[in-house]
Tab-separated table of N, CA, C and O in Angstrom:
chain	number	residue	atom	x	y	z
A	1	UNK	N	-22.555	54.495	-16.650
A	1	UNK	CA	-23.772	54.371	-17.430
A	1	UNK	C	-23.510	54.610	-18.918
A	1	UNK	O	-23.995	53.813	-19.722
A	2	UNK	N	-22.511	56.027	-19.504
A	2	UNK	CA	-22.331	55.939	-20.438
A	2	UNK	C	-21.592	54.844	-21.175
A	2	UNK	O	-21.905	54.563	-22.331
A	3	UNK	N	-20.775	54.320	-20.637
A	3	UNK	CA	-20.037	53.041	-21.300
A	3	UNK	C	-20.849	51.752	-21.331
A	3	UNK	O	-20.695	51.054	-22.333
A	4	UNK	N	-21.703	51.320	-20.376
A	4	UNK	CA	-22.667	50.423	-21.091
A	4	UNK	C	-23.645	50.696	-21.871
A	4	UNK	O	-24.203	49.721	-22.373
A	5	UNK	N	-24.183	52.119	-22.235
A	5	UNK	CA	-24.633	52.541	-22.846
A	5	UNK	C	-24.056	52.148	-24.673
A	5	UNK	O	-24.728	51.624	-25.562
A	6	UNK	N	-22.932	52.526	-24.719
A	6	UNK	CA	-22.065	52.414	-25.669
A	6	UNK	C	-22.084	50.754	-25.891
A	6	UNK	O	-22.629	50.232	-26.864
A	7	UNK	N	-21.483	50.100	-24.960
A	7	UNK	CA	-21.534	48.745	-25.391
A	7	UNK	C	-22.563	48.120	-26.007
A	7	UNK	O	-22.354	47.401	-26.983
A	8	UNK	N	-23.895	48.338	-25.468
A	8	UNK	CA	-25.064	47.936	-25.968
A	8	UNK	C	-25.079	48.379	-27.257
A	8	UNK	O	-25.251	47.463	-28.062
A	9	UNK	N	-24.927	49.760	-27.861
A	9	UNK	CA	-24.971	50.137	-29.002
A	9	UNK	C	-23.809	49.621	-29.834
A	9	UNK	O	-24.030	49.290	-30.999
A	10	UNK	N	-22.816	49.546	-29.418
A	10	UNK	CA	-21.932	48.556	-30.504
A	10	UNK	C	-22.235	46.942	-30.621
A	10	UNK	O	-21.852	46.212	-31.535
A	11	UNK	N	-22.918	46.610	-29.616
A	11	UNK	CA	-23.134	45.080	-30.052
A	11	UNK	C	-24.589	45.040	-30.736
A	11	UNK	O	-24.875	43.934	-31.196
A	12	UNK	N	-25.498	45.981	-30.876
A	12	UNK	CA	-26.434	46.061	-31.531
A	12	UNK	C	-26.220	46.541	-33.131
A	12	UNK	O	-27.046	46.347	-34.023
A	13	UNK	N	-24.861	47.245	-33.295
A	13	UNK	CA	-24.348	48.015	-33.980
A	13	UNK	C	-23.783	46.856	-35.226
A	13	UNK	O	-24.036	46.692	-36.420
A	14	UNK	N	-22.773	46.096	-34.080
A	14	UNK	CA	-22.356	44.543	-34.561
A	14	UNK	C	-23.513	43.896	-35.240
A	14	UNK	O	-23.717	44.336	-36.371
A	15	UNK	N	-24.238	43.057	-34.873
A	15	UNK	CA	-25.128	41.980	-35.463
A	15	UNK	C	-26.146	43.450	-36.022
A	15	UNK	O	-25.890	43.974	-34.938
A	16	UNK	N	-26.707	44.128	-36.470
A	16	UNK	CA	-26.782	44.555	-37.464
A	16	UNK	C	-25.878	44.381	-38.939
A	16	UNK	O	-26.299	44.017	-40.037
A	17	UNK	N	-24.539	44.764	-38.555
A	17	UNK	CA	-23.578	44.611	-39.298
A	17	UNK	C	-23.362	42.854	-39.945
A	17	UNK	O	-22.960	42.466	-41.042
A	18	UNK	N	-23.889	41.983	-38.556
A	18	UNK	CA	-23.469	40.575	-38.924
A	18	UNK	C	-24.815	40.342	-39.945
A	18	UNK	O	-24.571	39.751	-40.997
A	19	UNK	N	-26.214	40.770	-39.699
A	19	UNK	CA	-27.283	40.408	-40.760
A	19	UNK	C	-27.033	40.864	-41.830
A	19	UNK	O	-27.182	39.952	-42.644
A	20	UNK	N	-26.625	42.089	-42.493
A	20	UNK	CA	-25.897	42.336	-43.596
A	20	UNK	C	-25.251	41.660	-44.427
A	20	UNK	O	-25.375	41.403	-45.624
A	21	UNK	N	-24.198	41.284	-43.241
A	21	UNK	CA	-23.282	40.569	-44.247
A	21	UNK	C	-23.684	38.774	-44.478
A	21	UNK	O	-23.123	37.947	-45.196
A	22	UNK	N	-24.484	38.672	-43.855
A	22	UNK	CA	-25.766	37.245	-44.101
A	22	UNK	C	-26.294	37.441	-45.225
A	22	UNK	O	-26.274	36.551	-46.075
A	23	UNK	N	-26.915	38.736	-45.468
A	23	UNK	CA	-27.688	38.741	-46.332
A	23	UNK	C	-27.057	38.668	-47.716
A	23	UNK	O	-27.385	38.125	-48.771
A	24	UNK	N	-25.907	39.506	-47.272
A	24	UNK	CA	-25.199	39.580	-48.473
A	24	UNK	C	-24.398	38.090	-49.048
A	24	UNK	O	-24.098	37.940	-50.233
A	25	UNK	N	-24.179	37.252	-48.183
A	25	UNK	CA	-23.722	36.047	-48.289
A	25	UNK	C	-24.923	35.239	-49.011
A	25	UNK	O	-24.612	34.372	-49.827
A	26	UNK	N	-25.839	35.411	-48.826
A	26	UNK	CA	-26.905	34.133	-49.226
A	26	UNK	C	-27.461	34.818	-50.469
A	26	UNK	O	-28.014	34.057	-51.263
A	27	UNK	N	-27.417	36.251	-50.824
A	27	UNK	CA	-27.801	36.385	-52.390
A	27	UNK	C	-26.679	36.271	-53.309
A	27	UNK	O	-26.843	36.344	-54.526
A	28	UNK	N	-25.276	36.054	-52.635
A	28	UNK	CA	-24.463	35.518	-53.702
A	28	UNK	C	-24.553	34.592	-54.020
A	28	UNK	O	-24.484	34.367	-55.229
A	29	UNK	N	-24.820	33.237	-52.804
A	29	UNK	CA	-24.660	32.079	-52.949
A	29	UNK	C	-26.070	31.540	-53.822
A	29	UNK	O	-26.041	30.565	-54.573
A	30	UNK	N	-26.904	32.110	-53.646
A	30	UNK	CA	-28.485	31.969	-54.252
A	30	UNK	C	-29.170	30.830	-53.420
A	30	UNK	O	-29.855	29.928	-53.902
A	31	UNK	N	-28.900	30.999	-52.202
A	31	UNK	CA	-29.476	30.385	-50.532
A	31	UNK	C	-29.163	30.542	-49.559
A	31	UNK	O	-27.946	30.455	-49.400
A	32	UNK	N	-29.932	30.830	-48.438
A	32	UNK	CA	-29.645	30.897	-47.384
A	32	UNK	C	-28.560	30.320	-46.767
A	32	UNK	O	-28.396	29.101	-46.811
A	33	UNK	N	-27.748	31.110	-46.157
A	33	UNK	CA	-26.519	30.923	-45.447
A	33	UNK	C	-26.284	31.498	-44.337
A	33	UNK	O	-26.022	32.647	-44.693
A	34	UNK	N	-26.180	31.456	-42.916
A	34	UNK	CA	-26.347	32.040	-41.809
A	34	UNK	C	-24.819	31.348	-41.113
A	34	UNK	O	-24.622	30.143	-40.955
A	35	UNK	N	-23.888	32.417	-40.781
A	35	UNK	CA	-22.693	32.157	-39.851
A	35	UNK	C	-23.590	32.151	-38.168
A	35	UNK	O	-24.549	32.784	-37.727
A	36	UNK	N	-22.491	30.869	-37.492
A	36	UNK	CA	-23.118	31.153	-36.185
A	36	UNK	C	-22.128	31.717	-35.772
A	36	UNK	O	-21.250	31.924	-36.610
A	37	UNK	N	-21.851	32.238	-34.166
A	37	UNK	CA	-21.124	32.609	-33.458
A	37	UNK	C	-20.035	32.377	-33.619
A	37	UNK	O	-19.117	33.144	-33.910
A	38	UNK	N	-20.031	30.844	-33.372
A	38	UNK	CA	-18.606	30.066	-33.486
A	38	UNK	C	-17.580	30.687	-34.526
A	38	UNK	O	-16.430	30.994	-34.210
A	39	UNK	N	-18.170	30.857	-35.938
A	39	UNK	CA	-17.755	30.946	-37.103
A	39	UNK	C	-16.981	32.029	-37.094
A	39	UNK	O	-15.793	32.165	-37.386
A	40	UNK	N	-18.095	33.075	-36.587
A	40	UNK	CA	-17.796	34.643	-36.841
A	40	UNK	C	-16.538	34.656	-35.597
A	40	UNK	O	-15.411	34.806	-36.068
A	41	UNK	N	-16.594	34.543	-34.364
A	41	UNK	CA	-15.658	34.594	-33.558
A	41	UNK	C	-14.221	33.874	-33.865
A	41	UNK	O	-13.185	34.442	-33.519
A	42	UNK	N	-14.188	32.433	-34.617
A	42	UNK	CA	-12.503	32.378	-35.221
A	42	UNK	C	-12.583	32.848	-36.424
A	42	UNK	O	-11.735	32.181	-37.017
A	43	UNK	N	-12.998	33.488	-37.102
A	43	UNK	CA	-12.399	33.937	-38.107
A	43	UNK	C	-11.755	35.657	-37.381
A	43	UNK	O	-10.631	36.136	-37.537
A	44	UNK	N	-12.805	36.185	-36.686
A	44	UNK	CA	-12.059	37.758	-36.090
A	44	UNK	C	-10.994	37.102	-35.150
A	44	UNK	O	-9.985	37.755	-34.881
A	45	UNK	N	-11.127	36.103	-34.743
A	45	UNK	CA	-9.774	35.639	-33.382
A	45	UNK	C	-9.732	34.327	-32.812
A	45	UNK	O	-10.221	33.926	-31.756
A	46	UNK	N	-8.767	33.451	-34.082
A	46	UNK	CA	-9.289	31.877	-33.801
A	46	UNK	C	-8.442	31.335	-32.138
A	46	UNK	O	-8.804	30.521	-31.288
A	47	UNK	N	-7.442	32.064	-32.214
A	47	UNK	CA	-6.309	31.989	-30.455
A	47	UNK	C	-7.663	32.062	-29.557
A	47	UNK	O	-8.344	31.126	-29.138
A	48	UNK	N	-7.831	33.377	-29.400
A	48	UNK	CA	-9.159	33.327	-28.241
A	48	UNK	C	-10.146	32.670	-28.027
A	48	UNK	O	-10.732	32.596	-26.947
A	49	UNK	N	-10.506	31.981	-29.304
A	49	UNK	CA	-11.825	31.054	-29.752
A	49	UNK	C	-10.960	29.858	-28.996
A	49	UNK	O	-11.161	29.671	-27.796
A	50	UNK	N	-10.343	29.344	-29.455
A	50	UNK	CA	-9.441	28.040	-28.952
A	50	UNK	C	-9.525	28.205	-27.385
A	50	UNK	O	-9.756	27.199	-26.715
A	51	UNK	N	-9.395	29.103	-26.930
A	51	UNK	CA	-8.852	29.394	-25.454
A	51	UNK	C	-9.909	29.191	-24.680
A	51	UNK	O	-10.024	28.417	-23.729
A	52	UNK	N	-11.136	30.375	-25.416
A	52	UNK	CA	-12.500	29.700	-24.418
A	52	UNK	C	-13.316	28.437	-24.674
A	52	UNK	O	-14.218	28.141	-23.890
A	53	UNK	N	-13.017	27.614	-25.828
A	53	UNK	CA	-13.877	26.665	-25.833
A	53	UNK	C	-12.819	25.669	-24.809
A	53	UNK	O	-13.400	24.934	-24.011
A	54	UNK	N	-11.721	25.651	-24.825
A	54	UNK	CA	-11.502	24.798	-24.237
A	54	UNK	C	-11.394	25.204	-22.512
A	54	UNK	O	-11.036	24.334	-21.717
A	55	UNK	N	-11.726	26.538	-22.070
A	55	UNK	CA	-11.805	26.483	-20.789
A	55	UNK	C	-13.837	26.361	-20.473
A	55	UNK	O	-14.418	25.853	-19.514
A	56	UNK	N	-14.447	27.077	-21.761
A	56	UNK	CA	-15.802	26.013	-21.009
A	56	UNK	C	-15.762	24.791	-21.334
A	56	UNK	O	-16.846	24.232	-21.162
A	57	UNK	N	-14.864	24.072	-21.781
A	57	UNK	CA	-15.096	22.612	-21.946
A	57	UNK	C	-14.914	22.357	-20.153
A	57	UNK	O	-15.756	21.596	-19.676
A	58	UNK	N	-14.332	22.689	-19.600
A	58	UNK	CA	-13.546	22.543	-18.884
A	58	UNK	C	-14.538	22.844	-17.446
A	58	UNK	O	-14.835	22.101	-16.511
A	59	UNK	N	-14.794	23.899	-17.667
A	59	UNK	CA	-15.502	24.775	-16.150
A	59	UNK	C	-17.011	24.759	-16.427
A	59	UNK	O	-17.813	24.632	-15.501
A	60	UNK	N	-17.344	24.872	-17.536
A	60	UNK	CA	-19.119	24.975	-17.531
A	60	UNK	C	-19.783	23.530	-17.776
A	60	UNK	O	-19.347	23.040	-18.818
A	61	UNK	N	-20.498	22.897	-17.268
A	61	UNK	CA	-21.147	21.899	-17.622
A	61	UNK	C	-22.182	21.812	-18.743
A	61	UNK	O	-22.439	22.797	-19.436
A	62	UNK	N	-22.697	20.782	-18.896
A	62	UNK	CA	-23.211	20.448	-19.770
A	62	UNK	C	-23.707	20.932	-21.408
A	62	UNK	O	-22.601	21.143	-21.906
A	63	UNK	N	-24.268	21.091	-22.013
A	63	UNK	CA	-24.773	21.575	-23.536
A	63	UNK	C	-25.131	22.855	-24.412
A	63	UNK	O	-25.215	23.114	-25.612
A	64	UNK	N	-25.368	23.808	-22.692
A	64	UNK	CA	-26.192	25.122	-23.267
A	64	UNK	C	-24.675	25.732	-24.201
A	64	UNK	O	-25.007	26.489	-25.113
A	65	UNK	N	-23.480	25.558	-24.115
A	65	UNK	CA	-22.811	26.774	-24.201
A	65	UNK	C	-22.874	26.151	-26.115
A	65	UNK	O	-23.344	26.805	-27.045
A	66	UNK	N	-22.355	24.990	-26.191
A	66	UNK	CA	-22.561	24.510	-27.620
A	66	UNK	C	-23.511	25.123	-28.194
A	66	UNK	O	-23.409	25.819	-29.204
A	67	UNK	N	-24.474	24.897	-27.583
A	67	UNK	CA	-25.896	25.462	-28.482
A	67	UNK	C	-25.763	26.968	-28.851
A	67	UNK	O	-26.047	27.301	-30.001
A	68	UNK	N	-25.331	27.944	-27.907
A	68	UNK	CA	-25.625	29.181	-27.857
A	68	UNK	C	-24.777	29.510	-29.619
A	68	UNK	O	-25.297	30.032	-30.605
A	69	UNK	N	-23.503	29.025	-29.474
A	69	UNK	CA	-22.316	29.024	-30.172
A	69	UNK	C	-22.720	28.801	-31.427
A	69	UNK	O	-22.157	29.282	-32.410
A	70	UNK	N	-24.166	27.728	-31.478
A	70	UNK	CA	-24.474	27.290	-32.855
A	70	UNK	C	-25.539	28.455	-33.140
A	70	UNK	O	-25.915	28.389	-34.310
A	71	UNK	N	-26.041	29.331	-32.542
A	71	UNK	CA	-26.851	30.417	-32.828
A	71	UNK	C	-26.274	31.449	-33.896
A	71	UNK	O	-25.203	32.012	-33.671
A	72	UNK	N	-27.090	31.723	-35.210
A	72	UNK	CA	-26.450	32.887	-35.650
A	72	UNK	C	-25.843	34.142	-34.663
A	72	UNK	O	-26.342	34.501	-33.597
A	73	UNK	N	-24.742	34.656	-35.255
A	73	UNK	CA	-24.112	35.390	-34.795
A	73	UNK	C	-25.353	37.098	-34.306
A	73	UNK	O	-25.391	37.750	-33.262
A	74	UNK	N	-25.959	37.217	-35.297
A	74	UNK	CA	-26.503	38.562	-35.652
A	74	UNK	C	-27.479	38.651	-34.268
A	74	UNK	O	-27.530	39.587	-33.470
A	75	UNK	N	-28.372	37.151	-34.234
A	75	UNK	CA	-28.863	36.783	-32.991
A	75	UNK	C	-28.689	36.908	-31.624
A	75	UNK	O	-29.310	37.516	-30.752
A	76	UNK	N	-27.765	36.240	-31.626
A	76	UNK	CA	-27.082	36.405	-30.017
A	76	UNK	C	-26.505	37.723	-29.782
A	76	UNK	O	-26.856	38.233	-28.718
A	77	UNK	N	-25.643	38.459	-30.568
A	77	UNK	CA	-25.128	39.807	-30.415
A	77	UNK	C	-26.501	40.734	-30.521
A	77	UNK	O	-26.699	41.745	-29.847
A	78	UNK	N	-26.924	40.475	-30.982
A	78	UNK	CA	-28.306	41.338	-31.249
A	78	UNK	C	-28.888	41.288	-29.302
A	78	UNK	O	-28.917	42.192	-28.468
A	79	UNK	N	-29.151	40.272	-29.234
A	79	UNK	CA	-30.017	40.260	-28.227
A	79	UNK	C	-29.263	40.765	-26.857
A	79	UNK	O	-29.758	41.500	-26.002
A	80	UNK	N	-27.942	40.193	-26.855
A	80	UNK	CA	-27.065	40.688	-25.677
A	80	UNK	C	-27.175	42.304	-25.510
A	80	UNK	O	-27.307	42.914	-24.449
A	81	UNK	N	-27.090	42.835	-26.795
A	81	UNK	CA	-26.831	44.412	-26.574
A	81	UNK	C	-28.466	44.620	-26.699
A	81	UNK	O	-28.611	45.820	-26.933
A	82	UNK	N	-29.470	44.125	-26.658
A	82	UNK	CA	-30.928	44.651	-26.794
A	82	UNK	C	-31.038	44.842	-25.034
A	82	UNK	O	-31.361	45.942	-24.586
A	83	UNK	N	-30.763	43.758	-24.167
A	83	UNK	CA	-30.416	43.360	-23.127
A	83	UNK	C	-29.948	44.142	-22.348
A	83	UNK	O	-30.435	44.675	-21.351
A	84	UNK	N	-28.511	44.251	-23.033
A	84	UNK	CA	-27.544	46.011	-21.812
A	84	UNK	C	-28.561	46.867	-22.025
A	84	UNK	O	-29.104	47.101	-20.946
A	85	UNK	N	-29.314	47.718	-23.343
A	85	UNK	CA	-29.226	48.439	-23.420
A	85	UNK	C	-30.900	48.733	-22.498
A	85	UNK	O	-31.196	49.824	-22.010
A	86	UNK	N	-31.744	47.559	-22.445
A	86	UNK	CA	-32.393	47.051	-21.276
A	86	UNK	C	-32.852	47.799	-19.858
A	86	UNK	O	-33.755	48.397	-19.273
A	87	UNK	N	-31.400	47.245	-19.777
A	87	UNK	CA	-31.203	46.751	-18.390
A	87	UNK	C	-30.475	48.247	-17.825
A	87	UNK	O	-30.281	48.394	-16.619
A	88	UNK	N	-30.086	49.362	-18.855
A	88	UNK	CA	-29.945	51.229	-18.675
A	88	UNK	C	-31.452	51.320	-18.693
A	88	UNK	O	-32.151	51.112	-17.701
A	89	UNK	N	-31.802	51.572	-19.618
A	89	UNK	CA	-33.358	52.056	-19.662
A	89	UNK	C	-34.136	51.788	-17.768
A	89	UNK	O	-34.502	52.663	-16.984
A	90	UNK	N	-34.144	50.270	-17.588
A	90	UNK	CA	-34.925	50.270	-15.952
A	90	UNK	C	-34.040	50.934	-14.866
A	90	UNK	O	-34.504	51.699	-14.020
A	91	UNK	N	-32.770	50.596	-14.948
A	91	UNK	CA	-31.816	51.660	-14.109
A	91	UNK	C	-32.097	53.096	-14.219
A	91	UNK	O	-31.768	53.806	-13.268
A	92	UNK	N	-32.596	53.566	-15.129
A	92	UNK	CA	-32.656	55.147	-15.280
A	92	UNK	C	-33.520	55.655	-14.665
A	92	UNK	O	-33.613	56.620	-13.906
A	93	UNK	N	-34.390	54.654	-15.199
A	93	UNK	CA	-36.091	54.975	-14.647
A	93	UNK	C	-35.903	54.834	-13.346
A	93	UNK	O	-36.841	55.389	-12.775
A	94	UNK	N	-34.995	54.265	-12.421
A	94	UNK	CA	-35.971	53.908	-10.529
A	94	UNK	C	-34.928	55.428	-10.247
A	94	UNK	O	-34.924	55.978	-9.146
């Protein structure tokens, strides 16, 4: 429990960290600028990025995974760890 506990809080921890640095990107640029997933994931680790797009090319069908990928980063990490941290909260409670 404590370690998904933790996870949730570092990926909430993360896309906090990723809106930041959004924000901070688009008042330099003097417009909105939003990294998606894709972006943020090869620049921290383009080998691994390579590795899974081409095994969901491969094993997952159709469109959703593209799409997700085109989601800001801050978004999707945001929500995944809103999610774990969720999905402790109803576990605790029964």
């Amino acid at each position: 429990m404590i370690l998904f506990r933790l996870i949730g809080l570092l990926l909430i921890t993360v896309a906090l960290m990723a809106l930041g640095a959004d924000a901070m990107r688009s008042l330099e640029a003097g417009h909105v600028q939003i990294r998606s997933l894709a972006e943020v994931w090869s620049v921290v680790n383009l080998s691994s990025y390579d590795s899974f797009t081409a095994w969901s090319s491969a094993h997952v069908p159709g469109t959703i995974l593209p799409m997700v990928m085109g989601y800001p980063a801050w978004a999707v990490l945001g929500v995944i760890g809103i999610v774990v941290a969720g999905i402790l909260r109803l576990a605790r409670r029964s």
